[in-house]
XYZ file of N, CA and C in Angstrom:
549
model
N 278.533 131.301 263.263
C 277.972 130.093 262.663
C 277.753 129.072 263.777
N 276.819 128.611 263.786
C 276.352 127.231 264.924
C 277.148 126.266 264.713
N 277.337 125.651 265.913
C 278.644 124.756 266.070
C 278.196 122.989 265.392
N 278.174 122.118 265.231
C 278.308 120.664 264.829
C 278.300 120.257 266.061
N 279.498 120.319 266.661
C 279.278 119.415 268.393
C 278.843 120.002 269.487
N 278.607 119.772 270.591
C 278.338 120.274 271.786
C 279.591 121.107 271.916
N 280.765 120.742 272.234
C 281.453 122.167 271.898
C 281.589 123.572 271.359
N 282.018 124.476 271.095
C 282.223 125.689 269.899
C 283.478 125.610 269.799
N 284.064 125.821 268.976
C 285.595 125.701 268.504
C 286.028 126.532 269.553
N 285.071 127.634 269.693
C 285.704 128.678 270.029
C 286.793 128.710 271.254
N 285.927 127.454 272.330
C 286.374 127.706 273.486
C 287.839 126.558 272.988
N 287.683 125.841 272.143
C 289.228 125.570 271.971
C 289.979 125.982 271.456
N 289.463 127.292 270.740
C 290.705 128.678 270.580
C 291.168 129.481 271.342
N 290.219 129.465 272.911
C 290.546 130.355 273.802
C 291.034 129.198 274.681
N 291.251 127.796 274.870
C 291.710 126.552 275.626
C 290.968 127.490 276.972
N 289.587 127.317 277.093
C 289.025 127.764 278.169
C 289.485 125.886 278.990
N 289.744 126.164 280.331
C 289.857 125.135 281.271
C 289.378 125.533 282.565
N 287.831 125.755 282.468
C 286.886 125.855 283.425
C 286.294 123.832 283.584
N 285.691 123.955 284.462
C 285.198 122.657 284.963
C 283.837 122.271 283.910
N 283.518 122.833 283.102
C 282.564 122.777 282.175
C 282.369 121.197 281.429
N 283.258 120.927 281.975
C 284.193 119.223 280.901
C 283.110 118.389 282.240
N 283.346 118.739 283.525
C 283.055 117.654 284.689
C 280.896 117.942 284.376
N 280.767 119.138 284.188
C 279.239 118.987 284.046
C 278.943 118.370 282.864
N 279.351 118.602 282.085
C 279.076 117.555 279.991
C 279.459 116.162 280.224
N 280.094 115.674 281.069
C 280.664 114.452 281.209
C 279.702 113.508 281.018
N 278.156 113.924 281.502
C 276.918 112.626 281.447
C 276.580 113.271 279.809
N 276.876 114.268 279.159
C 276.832 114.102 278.124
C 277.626 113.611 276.837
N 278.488 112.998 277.217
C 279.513 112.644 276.734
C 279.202 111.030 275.744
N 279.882 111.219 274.687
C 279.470 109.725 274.028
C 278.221 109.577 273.816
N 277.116 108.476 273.645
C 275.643 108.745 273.386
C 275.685 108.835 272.075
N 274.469 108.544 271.039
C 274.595 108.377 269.929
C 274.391 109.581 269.170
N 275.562 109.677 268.065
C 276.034 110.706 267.116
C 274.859 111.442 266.285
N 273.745 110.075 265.413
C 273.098 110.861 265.011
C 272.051 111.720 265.700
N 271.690 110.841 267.087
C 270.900 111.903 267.801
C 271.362 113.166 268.081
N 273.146 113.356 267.870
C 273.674 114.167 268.624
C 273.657 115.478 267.607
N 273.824 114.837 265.603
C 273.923 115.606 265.164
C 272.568 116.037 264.880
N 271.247 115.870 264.823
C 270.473 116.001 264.463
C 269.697 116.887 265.710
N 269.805 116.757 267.256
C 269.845 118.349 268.031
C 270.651 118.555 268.143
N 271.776 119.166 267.829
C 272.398 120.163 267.888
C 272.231 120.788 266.611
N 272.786 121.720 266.834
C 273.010 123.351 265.781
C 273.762 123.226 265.179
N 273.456 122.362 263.711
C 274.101 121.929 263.171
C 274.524 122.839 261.499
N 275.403 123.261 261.134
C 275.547 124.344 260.784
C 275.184 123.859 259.068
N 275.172 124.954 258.389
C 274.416 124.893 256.780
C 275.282 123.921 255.778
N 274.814 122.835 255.461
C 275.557 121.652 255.234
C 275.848 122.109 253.394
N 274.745 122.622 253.030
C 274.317 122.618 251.989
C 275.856 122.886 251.190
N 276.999 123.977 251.535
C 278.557 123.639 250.876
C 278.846 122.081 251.064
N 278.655 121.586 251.631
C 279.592 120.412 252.014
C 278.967 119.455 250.949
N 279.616 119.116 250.365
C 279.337 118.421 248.530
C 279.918 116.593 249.202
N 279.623 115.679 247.352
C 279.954 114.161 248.159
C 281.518 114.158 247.527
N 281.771 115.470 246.933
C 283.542 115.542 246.316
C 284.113 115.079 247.415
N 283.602 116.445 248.359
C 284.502 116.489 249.414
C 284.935 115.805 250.244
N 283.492 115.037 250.387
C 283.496 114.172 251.684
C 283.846 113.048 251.734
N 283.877 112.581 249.946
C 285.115 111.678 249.437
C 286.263 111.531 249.750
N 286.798 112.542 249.882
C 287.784 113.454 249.952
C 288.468 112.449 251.164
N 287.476 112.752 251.960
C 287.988 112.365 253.545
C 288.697 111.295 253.681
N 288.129 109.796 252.753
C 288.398 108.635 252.873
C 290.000 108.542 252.472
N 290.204 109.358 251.665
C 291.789 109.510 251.349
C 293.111 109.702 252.620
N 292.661 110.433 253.610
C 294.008 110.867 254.509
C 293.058 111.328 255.421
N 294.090 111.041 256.934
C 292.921 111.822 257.720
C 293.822 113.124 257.657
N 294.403 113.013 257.257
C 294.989 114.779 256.436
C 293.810 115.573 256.287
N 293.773 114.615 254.871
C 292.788 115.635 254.055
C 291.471 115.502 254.943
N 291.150 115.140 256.181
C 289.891 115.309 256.779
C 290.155 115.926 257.466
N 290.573 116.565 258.369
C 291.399 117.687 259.596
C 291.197 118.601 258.269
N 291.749 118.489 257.616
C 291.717 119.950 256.645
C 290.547 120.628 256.303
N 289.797 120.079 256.389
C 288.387 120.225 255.853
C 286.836 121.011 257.543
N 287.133 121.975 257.403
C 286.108 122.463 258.671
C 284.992 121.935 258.801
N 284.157 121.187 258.010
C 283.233 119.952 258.169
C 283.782 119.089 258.763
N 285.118 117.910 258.196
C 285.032 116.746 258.363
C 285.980 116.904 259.639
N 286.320 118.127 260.762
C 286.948 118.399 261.484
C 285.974 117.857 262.822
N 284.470 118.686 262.348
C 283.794 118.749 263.011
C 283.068 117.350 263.483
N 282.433 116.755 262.596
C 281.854 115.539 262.219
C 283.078 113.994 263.218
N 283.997 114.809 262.735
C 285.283 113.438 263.007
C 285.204 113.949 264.470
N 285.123 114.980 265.257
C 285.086 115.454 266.763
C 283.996 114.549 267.379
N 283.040 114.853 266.680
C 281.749 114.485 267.088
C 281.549 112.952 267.350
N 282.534 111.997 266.196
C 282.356 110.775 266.297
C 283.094 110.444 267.337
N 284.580 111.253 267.604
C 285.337 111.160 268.558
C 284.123 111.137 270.124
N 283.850 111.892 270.054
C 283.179 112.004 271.641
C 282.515 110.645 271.719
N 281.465 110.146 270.456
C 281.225 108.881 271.022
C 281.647 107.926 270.975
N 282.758 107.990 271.326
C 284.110 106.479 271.824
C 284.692 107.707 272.868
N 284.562 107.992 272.969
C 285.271 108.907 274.369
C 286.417 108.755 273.946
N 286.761 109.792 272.987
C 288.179 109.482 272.630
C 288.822 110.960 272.111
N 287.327 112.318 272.329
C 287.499 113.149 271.741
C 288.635 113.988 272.435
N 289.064 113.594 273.374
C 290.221 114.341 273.959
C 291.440 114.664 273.383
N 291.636 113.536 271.991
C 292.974 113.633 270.641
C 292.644 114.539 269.993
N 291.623 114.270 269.762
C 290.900 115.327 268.535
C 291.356 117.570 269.321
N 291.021 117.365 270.386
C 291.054 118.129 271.155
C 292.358 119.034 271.303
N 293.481 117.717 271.967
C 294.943 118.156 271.822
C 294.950 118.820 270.556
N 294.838 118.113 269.740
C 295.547 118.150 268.440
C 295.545 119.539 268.281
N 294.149 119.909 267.879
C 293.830 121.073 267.430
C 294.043 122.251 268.183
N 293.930 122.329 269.785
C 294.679 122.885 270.378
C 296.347 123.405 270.339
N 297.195 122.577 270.047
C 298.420 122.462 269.811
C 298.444 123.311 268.196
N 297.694 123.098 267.287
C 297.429 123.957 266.137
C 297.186 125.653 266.719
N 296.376 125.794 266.982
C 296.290 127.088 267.777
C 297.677 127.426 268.693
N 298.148 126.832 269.156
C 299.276 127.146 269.997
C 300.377 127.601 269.091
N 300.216 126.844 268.126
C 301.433 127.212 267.510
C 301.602 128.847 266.579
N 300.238 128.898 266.724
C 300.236 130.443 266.330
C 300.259 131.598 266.981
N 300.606 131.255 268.443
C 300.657 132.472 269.198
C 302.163 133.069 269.046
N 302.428 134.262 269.366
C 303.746 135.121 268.707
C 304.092 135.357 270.169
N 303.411 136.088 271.002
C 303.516 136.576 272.326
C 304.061 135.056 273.323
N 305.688 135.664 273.758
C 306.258 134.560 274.675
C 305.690 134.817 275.776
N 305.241 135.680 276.670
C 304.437 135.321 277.729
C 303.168 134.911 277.381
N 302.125 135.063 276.366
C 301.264 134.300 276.134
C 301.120 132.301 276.108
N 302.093 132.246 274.993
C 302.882 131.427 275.087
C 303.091 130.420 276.148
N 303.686 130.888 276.689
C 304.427 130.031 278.214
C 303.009 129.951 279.121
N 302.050 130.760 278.905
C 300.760 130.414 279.755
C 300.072 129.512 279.418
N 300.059 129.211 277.859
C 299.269 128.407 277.007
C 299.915 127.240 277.172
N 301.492 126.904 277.038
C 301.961 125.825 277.410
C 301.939 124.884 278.799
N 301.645 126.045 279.950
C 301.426 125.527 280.933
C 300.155 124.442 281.279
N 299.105 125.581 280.591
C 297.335 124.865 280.602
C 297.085 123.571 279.838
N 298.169 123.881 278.655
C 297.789 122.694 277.747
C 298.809 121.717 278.627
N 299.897 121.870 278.826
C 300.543 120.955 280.119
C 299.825 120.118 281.339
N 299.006 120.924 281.693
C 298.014 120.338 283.138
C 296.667 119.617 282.739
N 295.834 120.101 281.315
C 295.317 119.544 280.914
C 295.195 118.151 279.838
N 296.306 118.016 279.344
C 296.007 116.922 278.612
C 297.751 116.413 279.035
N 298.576 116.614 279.601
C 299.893 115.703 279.712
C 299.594 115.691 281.003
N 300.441 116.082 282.262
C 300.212 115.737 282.993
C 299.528 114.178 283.532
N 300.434 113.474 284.486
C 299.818 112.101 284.937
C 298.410 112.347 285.527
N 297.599 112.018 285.376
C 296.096 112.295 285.866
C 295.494 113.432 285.436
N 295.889 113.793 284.398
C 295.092 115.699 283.948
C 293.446 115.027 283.408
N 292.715 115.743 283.320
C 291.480 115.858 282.727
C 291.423 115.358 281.791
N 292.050 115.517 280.713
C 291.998 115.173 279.557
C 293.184 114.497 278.833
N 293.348 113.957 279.953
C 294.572 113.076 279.500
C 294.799 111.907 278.347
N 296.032 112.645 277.539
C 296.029 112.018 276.448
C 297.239 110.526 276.365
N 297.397 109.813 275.727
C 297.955 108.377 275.722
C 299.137 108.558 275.012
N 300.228 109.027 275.653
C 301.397 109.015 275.667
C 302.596 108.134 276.393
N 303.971 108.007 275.925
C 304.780 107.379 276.763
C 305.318 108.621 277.473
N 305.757 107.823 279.103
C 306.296 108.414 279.551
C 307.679 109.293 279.230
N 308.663 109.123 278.526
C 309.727 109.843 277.945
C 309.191 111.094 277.150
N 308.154 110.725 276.341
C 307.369 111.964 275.665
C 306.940 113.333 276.631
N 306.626 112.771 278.161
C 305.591 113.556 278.970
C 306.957 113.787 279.786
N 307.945 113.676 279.684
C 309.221 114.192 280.385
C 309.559 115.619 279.772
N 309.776 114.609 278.437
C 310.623 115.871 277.215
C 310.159 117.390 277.564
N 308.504 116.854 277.320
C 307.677 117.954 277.217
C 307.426 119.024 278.823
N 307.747 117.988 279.375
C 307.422 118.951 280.621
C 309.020 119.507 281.219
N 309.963 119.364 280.289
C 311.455 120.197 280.309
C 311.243 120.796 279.412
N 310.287 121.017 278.225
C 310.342 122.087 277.159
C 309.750 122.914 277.482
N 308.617 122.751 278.192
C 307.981 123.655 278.957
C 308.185 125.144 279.496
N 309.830 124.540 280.360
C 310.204 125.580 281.239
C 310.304 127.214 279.889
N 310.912 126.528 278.697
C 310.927 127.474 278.265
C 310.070 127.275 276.743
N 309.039 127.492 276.277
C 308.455 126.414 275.243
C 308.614 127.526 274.594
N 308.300 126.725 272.812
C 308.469 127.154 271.945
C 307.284 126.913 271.333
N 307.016 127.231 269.892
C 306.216 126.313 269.184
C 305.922 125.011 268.952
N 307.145 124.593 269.096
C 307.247 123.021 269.125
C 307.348 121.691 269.757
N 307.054 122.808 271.151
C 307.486 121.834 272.490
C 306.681 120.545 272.536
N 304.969 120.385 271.986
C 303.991 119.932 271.933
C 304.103 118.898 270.685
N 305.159 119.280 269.840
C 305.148 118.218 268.616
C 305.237 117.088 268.570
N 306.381 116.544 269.769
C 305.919 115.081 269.673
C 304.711 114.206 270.122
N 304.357 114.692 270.873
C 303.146 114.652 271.713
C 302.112 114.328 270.312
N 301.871 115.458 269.830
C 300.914 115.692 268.996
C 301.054 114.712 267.541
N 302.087 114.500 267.212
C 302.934 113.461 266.599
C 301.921 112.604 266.622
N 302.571 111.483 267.793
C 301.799 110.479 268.825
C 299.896 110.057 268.605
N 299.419 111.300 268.917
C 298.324 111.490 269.059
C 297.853 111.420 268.063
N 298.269 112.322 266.327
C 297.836 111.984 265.129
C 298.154 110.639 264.782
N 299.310 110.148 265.377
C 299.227 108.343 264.780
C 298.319 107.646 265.198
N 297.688 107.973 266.584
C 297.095 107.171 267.206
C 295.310 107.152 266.819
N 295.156 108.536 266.118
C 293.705 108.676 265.444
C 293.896 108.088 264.332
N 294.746 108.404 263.398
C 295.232 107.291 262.102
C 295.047 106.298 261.857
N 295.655 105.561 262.941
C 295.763 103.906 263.039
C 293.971 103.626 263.464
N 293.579 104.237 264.453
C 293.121 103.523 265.647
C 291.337 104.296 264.564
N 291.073 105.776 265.456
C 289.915 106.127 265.338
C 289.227 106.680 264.194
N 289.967 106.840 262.990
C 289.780 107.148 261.463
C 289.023 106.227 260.624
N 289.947 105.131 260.867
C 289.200 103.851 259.349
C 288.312 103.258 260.570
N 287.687 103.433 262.063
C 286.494 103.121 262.221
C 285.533 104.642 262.197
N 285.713 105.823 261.633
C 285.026 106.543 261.423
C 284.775 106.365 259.904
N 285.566 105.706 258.505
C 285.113 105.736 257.803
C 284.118 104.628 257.673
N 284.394 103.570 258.659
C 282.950 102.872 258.408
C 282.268 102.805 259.040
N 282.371 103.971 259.779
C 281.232 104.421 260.360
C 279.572 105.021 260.294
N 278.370 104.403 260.781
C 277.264 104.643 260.113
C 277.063 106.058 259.351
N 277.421 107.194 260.106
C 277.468 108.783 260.009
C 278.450 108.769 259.365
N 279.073 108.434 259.241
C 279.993 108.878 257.361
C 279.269 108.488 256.459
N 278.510 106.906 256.375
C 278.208 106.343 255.470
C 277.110 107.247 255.085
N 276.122 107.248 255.718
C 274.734 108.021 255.765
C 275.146 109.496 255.419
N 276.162 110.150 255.797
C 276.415 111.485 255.020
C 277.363 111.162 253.754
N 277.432 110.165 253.374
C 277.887 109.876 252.394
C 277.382 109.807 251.595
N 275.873 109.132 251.729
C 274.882 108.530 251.092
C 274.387 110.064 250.826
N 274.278 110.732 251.326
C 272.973 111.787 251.230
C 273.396 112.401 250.187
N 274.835 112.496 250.610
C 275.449 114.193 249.582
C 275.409 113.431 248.154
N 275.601 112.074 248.131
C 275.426 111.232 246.851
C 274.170 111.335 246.096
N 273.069 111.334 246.933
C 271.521 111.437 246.476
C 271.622 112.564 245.823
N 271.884 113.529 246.684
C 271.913 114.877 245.462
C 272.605 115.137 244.751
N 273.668 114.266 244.167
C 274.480 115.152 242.719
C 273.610 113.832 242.251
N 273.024 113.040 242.012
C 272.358 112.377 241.077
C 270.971 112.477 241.001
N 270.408 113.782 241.465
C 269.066 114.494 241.398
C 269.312 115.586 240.163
């Protein structure tokens, strides 16, 4: 299925950490609807105005939702902020790996890339958090990443959510999916 953002999930199921981030960088941010409207934007036609109702409730219930996952990424990138969005879901994937040497590799990458003082994608943590984590490390678990990730969901909560719900591209896909249940 064609992806919503310039991303593919995919490569944040495989936490590819090639330099691919330093060439997209001039693509980065720039306006959403131009962004959703070229790109490959996948068959909307499931995505109802129940749902997308839905969203305004929790950013729970919007993470939950493989649309409003996508859409909320997308708005993320333009505030340059999609790097939470990023962790997050990363750390979701992590937690499903079974294999402890897998594991401990995945903890490392996601370690250098988004904790780490100066990583790429460095996410907005306190320092005690980026300690913990880089002593859980040595031997990680599933959960080594939780507070972290904690953190990071408060910080989309508070901060980048209720300006995505009033945001033009919610409103306007708000509006649309509305036009059609009253056709």
């Amino acid at each position: 299925m064609p992806s919503l953002v310039a991303s593919p999930p995919r490569e944040l199921q495989h936490l590819n950490m090639d330099t691919d981030n330093k060439k997209r960088g001039k693509e980065r941010g720039g306006n959403l609807k131009c962004q959703l409207r070229t790109s490959q934007a996948p068959n909307t036609d499931g995505l109802c105005f129940e749902e997308m109702s839905q969203w305004s409730q929790s950013l729970e219930r919007l993470l939950s939702s493989k649309y409003g996952t996508k859409i909320f990424q997308a708005f993320l990138k333009t505030e340059f902020s999609d790097e939470n969005i990023e962790f997050w879901l990363v750390c979701e994937d992590y937690k499903k790996i079974k294999s402890s040497f897998r594991m401990s590799a995945r903890a490392k990458k996601i370690f250098k890339r988004y904790i780490q003082a100066e990583a790429a994608r460095e996410i907005n943590i306190d320092h005690k958090t980026r300690d913990l984590i880089r002593r859980n490390i040595k031997a990680p678990t599933t959960v080594c990443f939780d507070d972290a990730q904690r953190i990071v969901y408060s910080l989309m909560e508070r901060d980048s959510y209720p300006r995505f719900l009033r945001s033009d591209i919610y409103q306007a896909l708000l509006d649309s999916t509305s036009e059609s249940v009253k056709m």
